[in-house]
Amino acid sequence: MLKVLIVDDEPYIREGIKVMIDWGNYGFELCYEAGNGEDALQIIRDYEVDIVFTDIKMPVMDGLELIKQVKQSMDKEIRFVILSGYYEFKYAKKAIQYRVTDYLLKPIQEKELIDLLETINKRFIVLKRKEKEEEKKNKAINDYHLKNILYDKFTLKDIEFIKDRYGDFKNYTFINMDVVQETRQERVTTDEKKEWRNKLYKVIEKMVQEENFLILYDIENTNMEYSVSLVWQCNRSEVYRANYIEKLQRRLISEVPFRVKMYIGNTVQKIEELTDSYNKVVLGKEYEYFYCADKSIIYCDNTPVFSLEQYHLSPKRINQYMDSISENNEQKITVIVKEIYDEFQRKCLHPQLIKNNLTLLIYQLTDLWNKNNKPNFSNDESSLFIHDQKNILSGKISMDEFLTYSLHFANYLYSIRNYSSKDILIKIERDIEERYMEKLSLRKLGDKYNINSVYLGQLFSKKYGVAFKDYLNEYRIEKACQLLEETDDRIYQIATNIGFQNPDYFIKKFLQVKHVTPRKYRLISRSIKEA
């Protein structure tokens, strides 16, 4: 949507323009209005405006002066449309020197306004497409040279390009930002990770404009595949840099709906040395998986010296862990896994030694699985267990990940010994049918049926092909359709009755599923019945 500002000293004219047409149908959003050029100028300074419809003759500052001020003193691409009376048209001609060629003659006619909006929209679409293509091309070239420096594969050409583009400065720091999944309720898909990364990128891009940052992603490192990275050039003190990083973290908390971890490399003097800062972050992320899972800001130049001395978990500790799994005691499993990781941290074990010990536990679980697995039991549980095992053995294992895996396995074992997943899913389907209007969640249902909520979410997605929350929302939408067809209840009442506390969120979800608004759905369904 192109954001519109209407400037006219006559309130009734502003109001008439606003209600004359449905602006949204033509790709415009009426965001602001002002009674004179001075107020309009302040709005343009403070907010994002694409189109300004302005009268010529106004008190305080007229329309021509407004156009002049914006064109001469601001670095903003704003299109102006002159609102001119017949006898004022000579003034409108002066605007041509400021490259303003669009005008509407008062009194404004609906067709003329629509024709102008369609023309402007087409111009903007072409212009924005060209700008995006150029921006994408420039960024690709920039990232190519910068990544060569990060990976220590650079040539003199790479160094010269970065210096020519950004200047020859000192004090560079590599920073990596990762989105953290706070809950283990459901697995995060690749598409969701990319969506989070793209959202984080856009927020960071706006936040760091006052500092000298270069932003990039698609770093060729498996630990940074879905993250956003920065190269920060800053000649200020260490105290200033630390305070700025903390300030940035606080702003991220308020701007994005997920937790973000920041990995800060060491500061190097020259751009040629940037690979050292990057490598510190790579090592720091290896370390973080096991030792700093609860921290939001990790300074990777403080990574400790790992112990390479052989270490094995005691038989007593292994037995405690296996007993908690057999009992399917979530609280006990959680405590023991934490104690195991505390042992690793006290010993300052190298990540590879940690992985060796955890792999031993996983093999113990595999033996237990082989002893209890039933040939005629549902393959859903078996395939999920094998999939989890492969993921754990192929990568680094944080405490949260190993705990999740352990809880999954304990629930799987419990399912084999007591009942099948098919029985649970039938009960949950009945719960949805009878209690869809309540605050249903996997956690509550897991507690009800004594099964881990993450594991339950996996079984549900495999059986129905969608996540539990999506299935529940679609079921609620179908109930909403019935109410829209059969009652005269208001939209917000229907939303509340089917379990949506926020009417706006209900409308958004309804639109996603039915591709029309609830109001339009009601009109269409009733017109079909009356036909």
XYZ file of C-alpha atoms in Angstrom, residues 160-510:
351
model
C 39.692 -2.451 -2.486
C 35.996 -2.902 -3.245
C 34.958 -2.775 0.427
C 37.243 0.182 1.155
C 36.008 2.097 -1.885
C 32.382 1.434 -0.956
C 32.539 2.040 2.805
C 35.852 3.806 3.469
C 39.180 2.729 4.921
C 38.495 2.563 8.671
C 39.728 0.653 11.716
C 38.097 -1.526 14.377
C 35.827 -4.131 12.793
C 33.682 -6.663 14.698
C 31.775 -9.645 13.313
C 28.376 -10.238 14.974
C 25.977 -13.110 14.397
C 22.312 -13.093 15.496
C 20.220 -16.225 15.877
C 16.513 -16.661 16.518
C 15.875 -18.861 19.554
C 12.887 -21.181 19.759
C 11.588 -20.563 23.285
C 9.182 -23.481 23.412
C 9.615 -27.133 22.512
C 5.901 -27.544 21.774
C 6.324 -28.150 18.048
C 9.209 -28.551 15.669
C 10.216 -25.492 13.676
C 10.184 -26.041 9.920
C 12.794 -24.763 7.474
C 10.275 -22.292 6.049
C 9.520 -20.949 9.542
C 13.229 -20.492 10.222
C 13.629 -18.547 6.974
C 10.581 -16.422 7.803
C 12.029 -15.587 11.236
C 15.393 -14.758 9.688
C 13.854 -12.457 7.081
C 11.787 -10.667 9.722
C 14.886 -10.238 11.903
C 16.838 -8.906 8.910
C 14.236 -6.202 8.209
C 14.109 -5.111 11.849
C 17.911 -5.001 12.151
C 18.162 -3.036 8.916
C 16.042 -0.251 10.403
C 17.671 -0.315 13.824
C 21.329 0.052 12.882
C 21.111 2.937 10.432
C 22.781 5.313 12.892
C 25.883 3.086 13.096
C 28.305 1.830 10.455
C 27.001 -1.710 9.925
C 27.105 -4.066 6.966
C 24.322 -6.660 7.085
C 24.322 -10.068 5.423
C 22.984 -13.588 5.690
C 23.397 -16.915 3.859
C 26.733 -17.408 5.592
C 28.236 -20.714 4.431
C 28.319 -22.223 7.899
C 25.753 -24.724 9.191
C 25.551 -22.835 12.518
C 24.615 -19.603 10.722
C 22.301 -20.916 8.011
C 19.179 -19.225 9.376
C 20.714 -16.247 11.135
C 21.596 -12.627 10.362
C 25.183 -11.383 10.521
C 26.662 -7.902 10.891
C 30.063 -6.382 10.321
C 30.354 -3.402 12.638
C 32.912 -0.643 12.152
C 33.188 1.416 15.338
C 36.072 3.546 16.651
C 34.408 4.186 20.013
C 35.482 2.725 23.374
C 34.807 -0.843 24.519
C 32.335 0.511 27.076
C 30.380 2.301 24.322
C 30.335 -0.825 22.153
C 29.133 -3.031 25.022
C 26.407 -0.537 25.952
C 25.279 -0.277 22.330
C 25.053 -4.079 22.003
C 22.906 -4.259 25.156
C 20.732 -1.407 23.879
C 20.312 -3.240 20.558
C 19.305 -6.419 22.400
C 16.684 -4.521 24.433
C 15.250 -2.979 21.273
C 15.048 -6.410 19.640
C 13.064 -7.714 22.611
C 10.456 -5.015 22.022
C 10.442 -5.251 18.204
C 10.377 -8.967 17.358
C 8.064 -11.700 18.724
C 10.925 -14.111 19.411
C 14.129 -14.227 21.411
C 17.389 -13.333 19.654
C 20.877 -14.433 20.672
C 23.873 -12.280 19.748
C 27.363 -13.701 19.243
C 30.053 -11.006 19.335
C 33.474 -11.661 17.802
C 36.681 -9.919 18.808
C 37.437 -6.472 17.376
C 40.187 -6.384 14.733
C 42.083 -3.367 13.463
C 41.903 -3.935 9.696
C 39.250 -5.236 7.328
C 41.809 -7.823 6.154
C 41.768 -9.338 9.670
C 37.974 -9.725 9.798
C 38.246 -13.486 9.286
C 39.725 -13.722 12.810
C 36.601 -12.120 14.315
C 34.398 -14.415 12.215
C 36.288 -17.550 13.315
C 35.929 -16.537 16.959
C 32.149 -16.511 16.501
C 32.234 -19.912 14.774
C 34.124 -21.384 17.751
C 31.940 -19.496 20.205
C 28.809 -21.044 18.764
C 30.310 -24.503 19.209
C 31.004 -23.622 22.839
C 27.584 -22.022 23.378
C 25.676 -25.173 22.533
C 26.927 -26.744 25.734
C 27.807 -23.910 28.103
C 25.889 -20.672 27.422
C 22.404 -21.789 26.408
C 20.718 -19.330 28.797
C 22.651 -16.205 27.734
C 21.357 -13.711 25.155
C 24.687 -11.958 24.474
C 27.803 -14.106 24.111
C 31.245 -12.551 23.700
C 33.115 -15.162 21.723
C 36.603 -13.793 22.402
C 36.186 -15.188 25.953
C 35.775 -18.805 24.878
C 37.629 -20.982 27.442
C 40.348 -23.515 26.748
C 38.623 -26.882 26.501
C 39.870 -29.972 28.293
C 40.801 -32.857 25.985
C 41.349 -35.289 28.848
C 39.230 -38.396 28.436
C 36.103 -38.393 30.576
C 33.243 -40.860 30.903
C 29.959 -40.560 32.753
C 29.884 -42.866 35.787
C 27.808 -46.084 35.640
C 25.730 -44.688 38.517
C 24.844 -41.555 36.524
C 24.000 -43.618 33.435
C 21.706 -45.887 35.488
C 19.952 -42.853 36.987
C 19.288 -41.516 33.535
C 18.013 -44.837 32.159
C 15.747 -45.391 35.190
C 14.142 -41.964 34.742
C 13.472 -42.818 31.088
C 11.892 -46.166 31.979
C 9.670 -44.483 34.570
C 8.648 -41.730 32.082
C 9.250 -39.235 34.905
C 9.517 -35.850 33.186
C 10.668 -34.003 36.297
C 13.338 -36.587 37.092
C 14.571 -36.660 33.477
C 14.864 -32.866 33.460
C 16.890 -32.799 36.698
C 19.286 -35.572 35.639
C 19.943 -34.110 32.176
C 20.766 -30.766 33.818
C 23.116 -32.481 36.281
C 24.879 -34.259 33.399
C 25.446 -30.957 31.599
C 26.622 -29.349 34.851
C 29.261 -32.090 35.043
C 30.404 -31.308 31.514
C 30.683 -27.631 32.348
C 32.660 -28.160 35.568
C 35.133 -30.297 33.631
C 35.171 -27.747 30.756
C 35.003 -30.661 28.358
C 35.689 -30.218 24.688
C 32.445 -30.391 22.629
C 33.583 -33.600 20.943
C 34.026 -35.332 24.333
C 30.544 -34.183 25.336
C 29.134 -35.620 22.136
C 30.939 -38.923 22.795
C 29.321 -39.248 26.224
C 25.864 -38.346 24.983
C 26.216 -40.764 22.059
C 26.856 -43.507 24.600
C 23.547 -42.659 26.306
C 21.754 -42.688 22.965
C 23.097 -46.152 22.196
C 21.784 -47.304 25.593
C 18.373 -45.955 24.590
C 18.638 -47.772 21.255
C 19.105 -51.087 23.056
C 16.066 -50.317 25.207
C 14.073 -49.438 22.098
C 15.026 -52.706 20.357
C 13.952 -54.719 23.414
C 10.547 -53.045 23.682
C 9.619 -52.331 20.057
C 6.612 -54.338 18.852
C 6.429 -55.465 15.195
C 2.692 -54.728 14.985
C 2.969 -51.347 16.699
C 2.354 -48.105 14.768
C 5.316 -47.101 12.585
C 4.706 -43.420 13.406
C 6.489 -43.675 16.752
C 9.366 -45.708 15.329
C 10.025 -43.350 12.435
C 9.943 -40.291 14.710
C 12.396 -41.919 17.124
C 14.806 -42.868 14.312
C 14.539 -39.375 12.791
C 15.343 -37.756 16.162
C 18.256 -40.111 16.724
C 19.826 -39.285 13.344
C 19.498 -35.548 13.996
C 21.109 -35.846 17.415
C 24.023 -37.986 16.240
C 24.763 -35.818 13.198
C 25.076 -32.482 14.995
C 25.864 -30.723 18.252
C 23.541 -31.512 21.145
C 22.511 -28.660 23.405
C 20.987 -29.409 26.782
C 17.524 -28.396 25.549
C 17.820 -30.607 22.471
C 19.019 -33.619 24.444
C 16.284 -33.083 27.042
C 13.655 -32.905 24.298
C 15.003 -36.087 22.738
C 14.984 -37.867 26.126
C 11.396 -36.835 26.849
C 10.340 -37.970 23.367
C 11.883 -41.357 23.936
C 10.346 -41.778 27.397
C 6.904 -41.067 25.956
C 7.510 -43.438 23.076
C 8.445 -46.195 25.503
C 5.378 -45.459 27.598
C 3.190 -45.618 24.471
C 4.535 -49.053 23.535
C 3.895 -50.419 26.992
C 0.409 -48.960 27.450
C -1.457 -47.994 24.286
C -1.025 -46.896 20.718
C -0.888 -43.374 19.334
C -4.047 -44.125 17.361
C -6.087 -44.287 20.575
C -4.703 -40.953 21.811
C -5.329 -39.136 18.533
C -8.945 -40.368 18.431
C -9.459 -38.948 21.917
C -7.856 -35.643 20.948
C -10.007 -35.388 17.835
C -13.050 -35.818 20.088
C -11.681 -33.152 22.436
C -11.443 -30.695 19.542
C -15.009 -31.429 18.450
C -16.388 -30.935 21.957
C -14.106 -28.198 23.337
C -12.911 -26.195 20.304
C -14.188 -22.964 21.884
C -11.841 -23.381 24.874
C -8.116 -22.588 25.125
C -6.907 -25.938 23.862
C -3.167 -26.553 23.574
C -0.815 -29.474 23.109
C 0.555 -28.907 26.592
C -2.888 -29.239 28.212
C -3.784 -32.285 26.141
C -0.382 -33.839 26.834
C -0.932 -33.400 30.579
C -4.413 -34.896 30.266
C -3.193 -38.050 28.508
C 0.204 -38.235 30.228
C 2.214 -37.793 27.036
C 4.915 -35.263 26.172
C 3.441 -32.313 24.276
C 6.269 -32.094 21.716
C 6.011 -35.780 20.943
C 2.227 -35.456 20.728
C 2.612 -32.562 18.284
C 4.796 -34.718 16.051
C 2.309 -37.587 16.044
C -0.558 -35.218 15.292
C 1.243 -33.550 12.370
C 2.203 -36.908 10.880
C -1.370 -38.226 11.136
C -3.269 -35.144 9.888
C -0.644 -33.465 7.699
C -0.874 -30.124 9.547
C 0.225 -28.733 12.898
C -2.221 -29.007 15.791
C -2.806 -25.228 16.004
C -3.596 -25.043 12.258
C -5.994 -27.986 12.488
C -7.759 -26.370 15.454
C -8.027 -22.998 13.704
C -9.465 -24.569 10.555
C -12.016 -26.477 12.625
C -13.010 -23.233 14.350
C -13.331 -21.466 10.992
C -15.765 -24.158 9.789
C -17.848 -23.586 12.923
C -17.717 -19.849 12.223
C -19.088 -20.455 8.727
C -22.086 -22.247 10.220
C -22.777 -19.335 12.566
C -22.371 -16.784 9.758
C -24.898 -18.684 7.659
C -27.430 -19.471 10.395
C -27.307 -16.472 12.791
C -27.182 -12.682 12.793
C -24.493 -12.581 15.497
C -21.865 -9.879 15.143
C -18.430 -10.868 13.899
C -16.731 -10.249 17.247
C -19.367 -12.404 19.013
C -18.792 -15.282 16.619
C -15.019 -14.955 17.080
C -15.379 -15.215 20.865
C -17.876 -18.087 20.683
C -15.525 -20.281 18.641
C -12.407 -19.618 20.727
C -10.750 -16.552 19.163
C -10.180 -13.856 21.791
C -8.968 -11.297 19.246
C -11.512 -10.464 16.482
C -8.786 -9.038 14.198
C -6.810 -12.281 14.447
C -10.017 -14.239 13.689
C -10.643 -12.162 10.538
C -7.033 -12.689 9.439
C -7.276 -16.469 9.894
C -10.691 -16.605 8.230
